[in-house]
Coordinates of C-alpha atoms in Angstrom, one line a residue:
M1129 CA 82.6 96.2 123.4
A1130 CA 80.1 98.5 121.2
L1131 CA 83.0 99.2 119.4
R1132 CA 84.0 95.6 118.5
F1133 CA 80.0 94.9 118.0
F1134 CA 79.7 97.4 115.5
C1135 CA 83.1 96.6 113.5
R1136 CA 82.3 92.7 113.7
Q1137 CA 78.4 93.4 112.4
W1138 CA 80.4 95.8 109.5
S1139 CA 82.5 93.1 108.5
R1140 CA 80.3 90.6 107.7
T1141 CA 78.1 93.1 105.9
F1142 CA 81.4 94.1 104.0
V1143 CA 82.5 90.8 103.3
R1144 CA 79.2 89.0 102.1
T1145 CA 78.3 91.8 99.8
L1146 CA 81.7 91.6 98.0
S1147 CA 81.8 87.9 97.8
Q1148 CA 78.2 87.9 96.0
K1149 CA 79.8 89.3 92.7
G1150 CA 80.3 86.7 90.1
C1151 CA 82.9 87.7 87.2
A1152 CA 86.1 86.3 86.0
V1153 CA 88.6 86.5 89.1
K1154 CA 91.7 88.2 88.4
K1155 CA 94.7 88.7 90.7
T1156 CA 97.1 91.2 91.5
P1157 CA 100.8 91.0 92.0
L1158 CA 100.5 90.6 95.8
Y1159 CA 98.0 88.2 96.0
D1160 CA 100.5 85.4 97.1
F1161 CA 101.6 88.2 99.7
H1162 CA 98.7 88.7 101.2
V1163 CA 97.4 85.2 101.4
A1164 CA 100.8 84.4 103.2
H1165 CA 100.3 87.4 105.8
G1166 CA 96.8 85.9 106.9
A1167 CA 94.7 87.8 104.2
K1168 CA 90.9 87.2 104.3
M1169 CA 90.1 87.3 100.4
V1170 CA 87.0 87.9 98.3
D1171 CA 86.3 89.2 94.8
F1172 CA 85.8 93.0 94.6
C1173 CA 85.0 94.3 90.9
G1174 CA 86.4 91.0 89.5
W1175 CA 89.8 90.9 91.6
Y1176 CA 90.9 89.1 94.7
M1177 CA 91.4 91.3 97.1
P1178 CA 92.2 91.5 100.8
V1179 CA 89.5 92.7 103.1
V1180 CA 90.9 92.3 106.2
Y1181 CA 94.0 90.2 107.8
S1182 CA 93.9 87.9 110.8
D1183 CA 96.3 90.2 112.8
Q1184 CA 93.5 92.7 113.3
S1185 CA 90.0 93.6 113.0
I1186 CA 89.0 96.1 110.6
G1187 CA 88.3 98.4 113.6
E1188 CA 91.3 98.1 114.7
S1189 CA 93.3 98.1 111.1
H1190 CA 91.1 101.4 110.7
L1191 CA 92.5 103.3 114.0
H1192 CA 96.2 101.8 113.6
T1193 CA 96.0 103.9 110.1
R1194 CA 94.7 106.7 111.8
Q1195 CA 97.2 106.6 114.3
H1196 CA 100.3 105.0 112.7
V1197 CA 100.6 103.6 108.7
S1198 CA 98.8 100.8 106.7
I1199 CA 99.9 99.3 103.2
F1200 CA 96.9 99.1 101.0
D1201 CA 97.0 97.2 97.8
V1202 CA 95.1 99.4 95.0
S1203 CA 96.6 97.0 91.8
H1204 CA 93.3 96.7 90.7
M1205 CA 92.7 100.1 89.9
L1206 CA 93.6 101.6 86.2
Q1207 CA 96.4 103.3 85.7
T1208 CA 96.4 104.9 82.3
R1209 CA 99.1 107.4 80.2
I1210 CA 97.9 109.7 77.6
R1211 CA 100.2 111.1 74.9
G1212 CA 100.0 113.5 72.2
A1213 CA 100.2 117.0 71.3
D1214 CA 96.6 117.2 72.1
R1215 CA 96.7 115.7 75.4
T1216 CA 95.5 118.5 77.8
A1217 CA 92.1 119.5 75.3
F1218 CA 91.2 115.5 75.0
V1219 CA 91.1 115.1 78.7
E1220 CA 89.4 118.3 79.7
S1221 CA 86.8 117.3 76.6
L1222 CA 85.6 114.5 78.8
T1223 CA 85.7 116.0 82.4
V1224 CA 85.1 119.4 84.3
A1225 CA 88.9 119.8 85.1
D1226 CA 91.6 122.7 84.0
I1227 CA 93.9 120.7 83.0
D1228 CA 95.8 123.4 81.1
G1229 CA 96.2 125.1 84.2
L1230 CA 98.0 122.2 86.7
Q1231 CA 101.6 123.0 87.1
E1232 CA 104.2 120.2 85.9
G1233 CA 104.1 117.4 88.5
M1234 CA 100.7 118.2 89.8
A1235 CA 97.2 116.5 90.2
A1236 CA 93.4 117.5 90.0
L1237 CA 90.5 114.9 91.3
T1238 CA 87.4 115.1 88.7
V1239 CA 84.9 113.5 87.2
F1240 CA 84.3 112.1 83.3
T1241 CA 80.9 113.1 82.6
N1242 CA 77.7 112.4 80.4
D1243 CA 75.8 114.4 78.3
A1244 CA 72.9 114.8 81.1
G1245 CA 75.7 115.9 83.9
G1246 CA 75.8 112.7 85.4
I1247 CA 79.7 111.0 86.6
K1248 CA 81.0 108.1 84.9
D1249 CA 83.4 107.7 86.8
D1250 CA 85.7 110.0 89.4
L1251 CA 89.8 110.1 88.4
I1252 CA 93.0 111.8 89.5
V1253 CA 94.7 113.1 86.3
T1254 CA 98.3 114.1 87.2
K1255 CA 100.3 116.2 84.6
D1256 CA 103.8 115.0 83.1
E1257 CA 106.5 116.9 80.9
D1258 CA 105.0 114.6 78.0
H1259 CA 102.2 112.7 79.1
L1260 CA 99.0 112.3 81.3
F1261 CA 98.6 110.0 84.2
V1262 CA 95.5 108.8 85.3
V1263 CA 94.1 106.6 87.7
S1264 CA 90.5 105.7 88.0
N1265 CA 88.3 103.2 89.4
A1266 CA 88.5 99.5 89.4
G1267 CA 85.1 98.8 88.9
C1268 CA 84.9 101.0 85.9
I1269 CA 88.0 99.8 84.2
E1270 CA 85.9 98.6 81.0
K1271 CA 83.5 101.1 80.7
D1272 CA 86.5 104.0 81.2
K1273 CA 88.7 102.1 78.5
E1274 CA 85.8 102.3 75.9
H1275 CA 85.0 105.6 76.9
L1276 CA 88.6 106.6 76.0
K1277 CA 89.1 104.5 73.2
H1278 CA 85.8 105.9 71.6
A1279 CA 86.9 109.7 72.1
C1280 CA 90.6 109.2 71.1
A1281 CA 89.1 107.3 67.9
E1282 CA 86.9 110.5 67.2
W1283 CA 89.8 113.0 68.3
T1284 CA 92.1 111.2 66.0
K1285 CA 89.5 111.0 62.8
R1286 CA 89.7 114.8 63.0
G1287 CA 93.7 115.2 62.8
R1288 CA 94.1 115.5 66.7
D1289 CA 97.3 114.1 67.7
V1290 CA 96.0 112.1 71.1
I1291 CA 97.4 108.3 72.4
V1292 CA 95.7 106.7 75.2
E1293 CA 97.8 103.6 76.4
H1294 CA 97.2 101.3 79.5
P1295 CA 100.2 99.9 80.7
P1296 CA 100.0 96.2 81.5
N1297 CA 102.3 95.5 84.2
R1298 CA 102.0 98.1 86.9
A1299 CA 100.7 97.8 90.7
L1300 CA 99.8 100.2 93.0
L1301 CA 100.1 100.5 96.7
A1302 CA 98.7 103.1 99.0
V1303 CA 100.8 104.0 102.4
Q1304 CA 98.4 105.9 104.5
G1305 CA 98.9 107.5 107.7
P1306 CA 100.7 109.8 110.0
E1307 CA 103.9 107.9 109.9
A1308 CA 103.5 106.8 106.1
V1309 CA 106.2 109.6 104.6
K1310 CA 108.3 108.5 107.5
I1311 CA 108.8 105.1 106.1
V1312 CA 109.0 105.6 102.1
Q1313 CA 111.1 108.7 102.5
K1314 CA 114.1 106.2 104.3
G1315 CA 113.8 104.5 100.6
V1316 CA 113.9 108.0 98.5
K1317 CA 116.7 110.6 98.0
Y1318 CA 114.4 113.0 97.0
D1319 CA 113.2 115.3 99.8
L1320 CA 109.5 114.4 100.2
R1321 CA 109.1 117.3 102.7
C1322 CA 108.8 118.8 99.0
L1323 CA 106.4 116.8 97.9
F1324 CA 102.6 118.4 99.1
F1325 CA 99.2 117.3 98.6
M1326 CA 98.4 116.4 95.1
S1327 CA 102.0 116.3 93.8
S1328 CA 103.8 113.5 92.2
V1329 CA 107.5 112.5 91.3
V1330 CA 109.1 109.6 89.4
T1331 CA 112.2 108.1 91.3
K1332 CA 113.7 105.1 92.8
V1333 CA 112.4 103.6 96.1
F1334 CA 114.7 101.5 97.8
G1335 CA 116.7 101.0 94.6
I1336 CA 113.6 99.9 92.3
P1337 CA 113.4 102.3 89.5
N1338 CA 110.7 104.1 87.7
C1339 CA 108.5 104.5 90.7
R1340 CA 105.7 107.1 90.5
I1341 CA 105.3 108.8 94.3
S1342 CA 101.8 110.9 94.5
R1343 CA 101.3 112.4 97.6
C1344 CA 97.1 111.3 97.6
G1345 CA 95.2 108.8 98.8
Y1346 CA 91.7 108.0 100.2
T1347 CA 91.7 107.7 104.0
G1348 CA 91.7 111.5 104.7
E1349 CA 95.2 110.9 106.5
D1350 CA 98.6 111.9 104.6
G1351 CA 100.2 109.3 102.5
V1352 CA 101.3 108.3 99.3
E1353 CA 99.9 106.4 96.3
I1354 CA 103.3 104.3 94.5
S1355 CA 102.9 103.0 91.2
V1356 CA 105.6 100.4 90.2
D1357 CA 106.4 97.5 87.7
S1358 CA 104.1 94.4 88.8
S1359 CA 107.5 92.5 89.0
N1360 CA 108.5 94.7 91.7
A1361 CA 105.7 95.3 93.7
V1362 CA 106.0 92.5 96.6
S1363 CA 109.9 93.5 97.3
L1364 CA 108.7 97.0 97.4
C1365 CA 105.7 96.3 100.1
E1366 CA 108.0 94.1 102.1
Q1367 CA 110.5 96.6 102.5
L1368 CA 108.1 99.2 103.1
L1369 CA 106.3 96.5 105.6
N1370 CA 109.7 95.6 107.7
S1371 CA 110.2 99.4 108.1
A1372 CA 112.0 100.4 111.6
E1373 CA 110.8 103.7 111.1
A1374 CA 107.6 103.2 112.4
S1375 CA 104.7 100.7 113.1
V1376 CA 103.9 99.2 109.8
K1377 CA 100.6 97.3 109.1
M1378 CA 98.7 95.9 106.1
A1379 CA 95.4 96.8 105.8
G1380 CA 92.2 95.5 103.3
L1381 CA 89.5 96.9 101.7
G1382 CA 87.5 97.2 104.8
A1383 CA 89.1 99.7 106.7
R1384 CA 89.9 101.6 103.5
D1385 CA 85.8 102.0 103.2
S1386 CA 85.1 103.0 106.7
L1387 CA 88.5 105.0 106.3
R1388 CA 87.3 107.0 103.3
L1389 CA 83.7 107.4 105.3
E1390 CA 85.1 109.0 108.2
A1391 CA 86.7 111.5 105.5
G1392 CA 83.6 112.2 103.7
L1393 CA 85.3 111.1 100.3
C1394 CA 82.7 109.2 98.0
L1395 CA 82.7 105.8 96.5
Y1396 CA 81.6 105.3 93.0
G1397 CA 78.9 103.2 92.4
N1398 CA 77.0 103.6 95.7
D1399 CA 77.3 107.7 96.8
M1400 CA 77.3 108.8 92.8
D1401 CA 76.9 106.9 89.5
E1402 CA 75.6 108.1 86.1
S1403 CA 72.4 109.2 87.2
T1404 CA 73.8 111.5 89.6
T1405 CA 75.7 115.5 89.3
P1406 CA 78.7 116.6 90.8
V1407 CA 76.5 119.2 92.1
E1408 CA 74.2 117.1 93.6
A1409 CA 76.8 114.5 95.2
G1410 CA 78.4 117.7 96.7
L1411 CA 81.3 117.8 94.4
A1412 CA 80.7 121.2 92.6
W1413 CA 84.2 122.2 93.9
L1414 CA 85.8 119.7 91.0
I1415 CA 83.9 121.8 88.5
A1416 CA 86.8 124.1 87.6
K1417 CA 86.1 127.8 87.4
T1418 CA 87.8 128.4 83.6
R1419 CA 85.4 125.3 82.9
R1420 CA 82.2 126.9 84.4
Q1421 CA 83.1 130.2 82.3
R1422 CA 83.8 128.0 79.1
G1423 CA 80.9 125.6 80.0
D1424 CA 82.2 123.2 77.3
F1425 CA 82.3 120.2 79.3
P1426 CA 79.4 117.0 78.8
G1427 CA 76.5 117.8 80.8
A1428 CA 77.2 121.3 81.3
D1429 CA 74.2 123.1 80.6
V1430 CA 72.6 120.9 83.1
I1431 CA 75.1 121.3 85.8
L1432 CA 76.0 125.1 85.4
N1433 CA 71.9 125.2 86.1
Q1434 CA 72.2 123.3 88.8
L1435 CA 74.9 125.5 90.2
K1436 CA 72.8 128.5 90.2
G1437 CA 70.7 126.4 92.9
N1438 CA 68.0 124.7 91.2
V1439 CA 69.2 121.1 92.2
S1440 CA 66.2 118.9 93.8
K1441 CA 68.5 116.6 95.4
R1442 CA 71.8 116.5 97.6
R1443 CA 74.0 113.8 99.0
V1444 CA 74.2 114.6 103.1
G1445 CA 76.3 113.3 105.8
L1446 CA 73.9 111.7 108.6
V1447 CA 74.8 110.7 112.1
S1448 CA 73.4 108.2 114.5
K1449 CA 74.4 107.6 118.4
K1450 CA 72.2 104.7 118.7
G1451 CA 70.5 101.7 117.2
R1452 CA 71.8 99.6 114.0
P1453 CA 74.2 101.4 111.5
P1454 CA 72.2 102.6 108.2
R1455 CA 73.2 100.6 105.2
A1456 CA 73.5 101.5 101.4
G1457 CA 69.8 101.0 100.2
Y1458 CA 67.9 102.0 103.2
S1459 CA 65.2 104.2 103.2
I1460 CA 65.5 107.9 104.6
V1461 CA 62.5 108.5 105.8
D1462 CA 61.1 112.3 107.0
S1463 CA 59.2 113.2 110.7
S1464 CA 55.6 112.1 109.0
G1465 CA 57.0 108.8 108.1
Q1466 CA 57.2 109.4 104.2
T1467 CA 60.1 108.1 102.1
V1468 CA 62.6 110.5 101.0
G1469 CA 65.9 109.1 100.4
K1470 CA 68.3 106.4 100.1
I1471 CA 71.4 105.4 102.1
T1472 CA 74.3 105.0 99.9
S1473 CA 77.3 104.0 102.2
G1474 CA 77.2 103.8 105.8
C1475 CA 78.9 102.2 108.8
P1476 CA 80.1 102.5 112.7
S1477 CA 82.9 105.1 112.9
P1478 CA 85.5 103.2 115.0
V1479 CA 87.1 106.7 115.7
L1480 CA 83.9 108.7 116.8
K1481 CA 82.5 105.6 118.0
F1482 CA 79.0 106.2 116.8
N1483 CA 77.3 105.3 113.1
I1484 CA 78.3 107.5 110.2
S1485 CA 76.7 107.8 106.6
F1486 CA 76.3 109.1 103.4
G1487 CA 72.3 109.4 101.5
Y1488 CA 70.4 111.6 99.1
V1489 CA 67.7 113.8 100.2
P1490 CA 65.6 116.8 98.7
S1491 CA 67.5 120.1 99.0
Q1492 CA 65.1 121.0 101.8
L1493 CA 66.4 118.7 103.9
A1494 CA 69.9 118.8 103.4
T1495 CA 70.3 121.5 106.0
V1496 CA 73.0 120.7 108.9
G1497 CA 71.0 119.7 112.0
T1498 CA 68.0 118.3 110.3
K1499 CA 66.4 115.5 111.8
L1500 CA 65.5 112.2 110.0
R1501 CA 64.9 108.6 110.6
V1502 CA 66.4 105.3 108.6
D1503 CA 64.0 102.3 108.2
C1504 CA 66.5 99.7 108.8
T1505 CA 64.3 96.8 107.9
G1506 CA 62.1 98.2 105.2
K1507 CA 58.9 97.5 106.8
G1508 CA 58.8 100.5 109.1
V1509 CA 59.2 98.6 112.5
Q1510 CA 63.3 99.6 113.1
L1511 CA 63.8 103.4 112.9
V1512 CA 66.6 105.0 113.6
D1513 CA 66.8 108.3 114.3
V1514 CA 69.8 110.4 111.9
E1515 CA 70.9 113.6 112.2
V1516 CA 72.4 115.9 108.7
S1517 CA 76.0 116.3 109.7
K1518 CA 78.8 118.2 107.7
A1519 CA 81.1 115.5 106.0
P1520 CA 83.9 114.8 106.5
F1521 CA 83.4 113.4 109.6
V1522 CA 86.8 113.6 111.3
P1523 CA 89.2 116.1 109.8
H1524 CA 91.5 115.4 106.8
R1525 CA 95.3 115.7 107.7
Y1526 CA 96.8 116.3 104.2
Y1527 CA 100.1 117.6 103.7
I1528 CA 99.1 121.0 101.8
R1529 CA 101.7 123.9 100.9
K1530 CA 101.2 127.1 103.0
K1531 CA 99.7 129.7 101.2
A1532 CA 103.4 131.8 102.1
E1533 CA 105.2 129.2 100.5
R1534 CA 103.0 129.0 97.4

């Protein structure tokens, strides 16, 4: 009963928040497919996106993904190809990643940083033989395009060989859960046992050509993301959904958000932004060793200083066993009642059956076990006890290559 109540309350808040965004609304190639399958469509970052389907609540969809497999339409995200002899150096000039050190077919999660060390966006960069394939956030599409366009123009002026392309007709499906690879394997000749976490292959899927299968996702589960020509997106989705190999269901943004929060994954615009550095956001591990040594990325002076321990605030995981779920924007207060930080994401955990959240607090309060409170009304009359916790809140189940196999 408590779980159903939590998920119902969370669903109402999430849908209301997304629906208030006012912008020209676009449709993914799967829009009609979603409507036909009973999706509740909302405006998210200027796109009509499914938040939940009529056959499941958000909590049920979340648990189905953890136990079986779900398909998410993430075609709203920006897909980019970067070509030219200087493509690797170009991307390294904008991020904290060691792209040069990547093997062909491998990918890295990284961030664009600004001159103050803030995060402009997070992105995944895959290294191919003749180009780099980049996936970045829907909420940052125009900003990312302008950032890449401006940087590319500067490099071209200096005689460097860089070409930035945004393929106009590509969709993106995320197939996530412990049975995800089983249903995809049925449609490909390539042995997916050889495709490890953060690796990628371009192949046919159910006879559909030029599909990029990347073993990654935003749920903490094993799974893949498939980039496919828009004209084939519905066909691919239908064949995956109708698989006899596993229990497959469609899932929306509601479950995607609670899954990523349980998995300890940041949401850009909530848990990190241009005023937040990778160190403050708990993403120092993204800063490659070679890049730390060279110190040649935007904001390096600020970030390298913070890596020495000179950081005033940190993102922390928080758990609360009673009371309302902490929501983005709620104040975090210490034992004396002083406001010390803000919640950036929060929801009831369908797996753990208690509330989980992220927030920023002073570094001295970031130790696991620290007890704090969250003001759920803004008036100090409803304070919820929370405790700093390790994140992820549930274990990752990525398909990692064993050390002996590397």
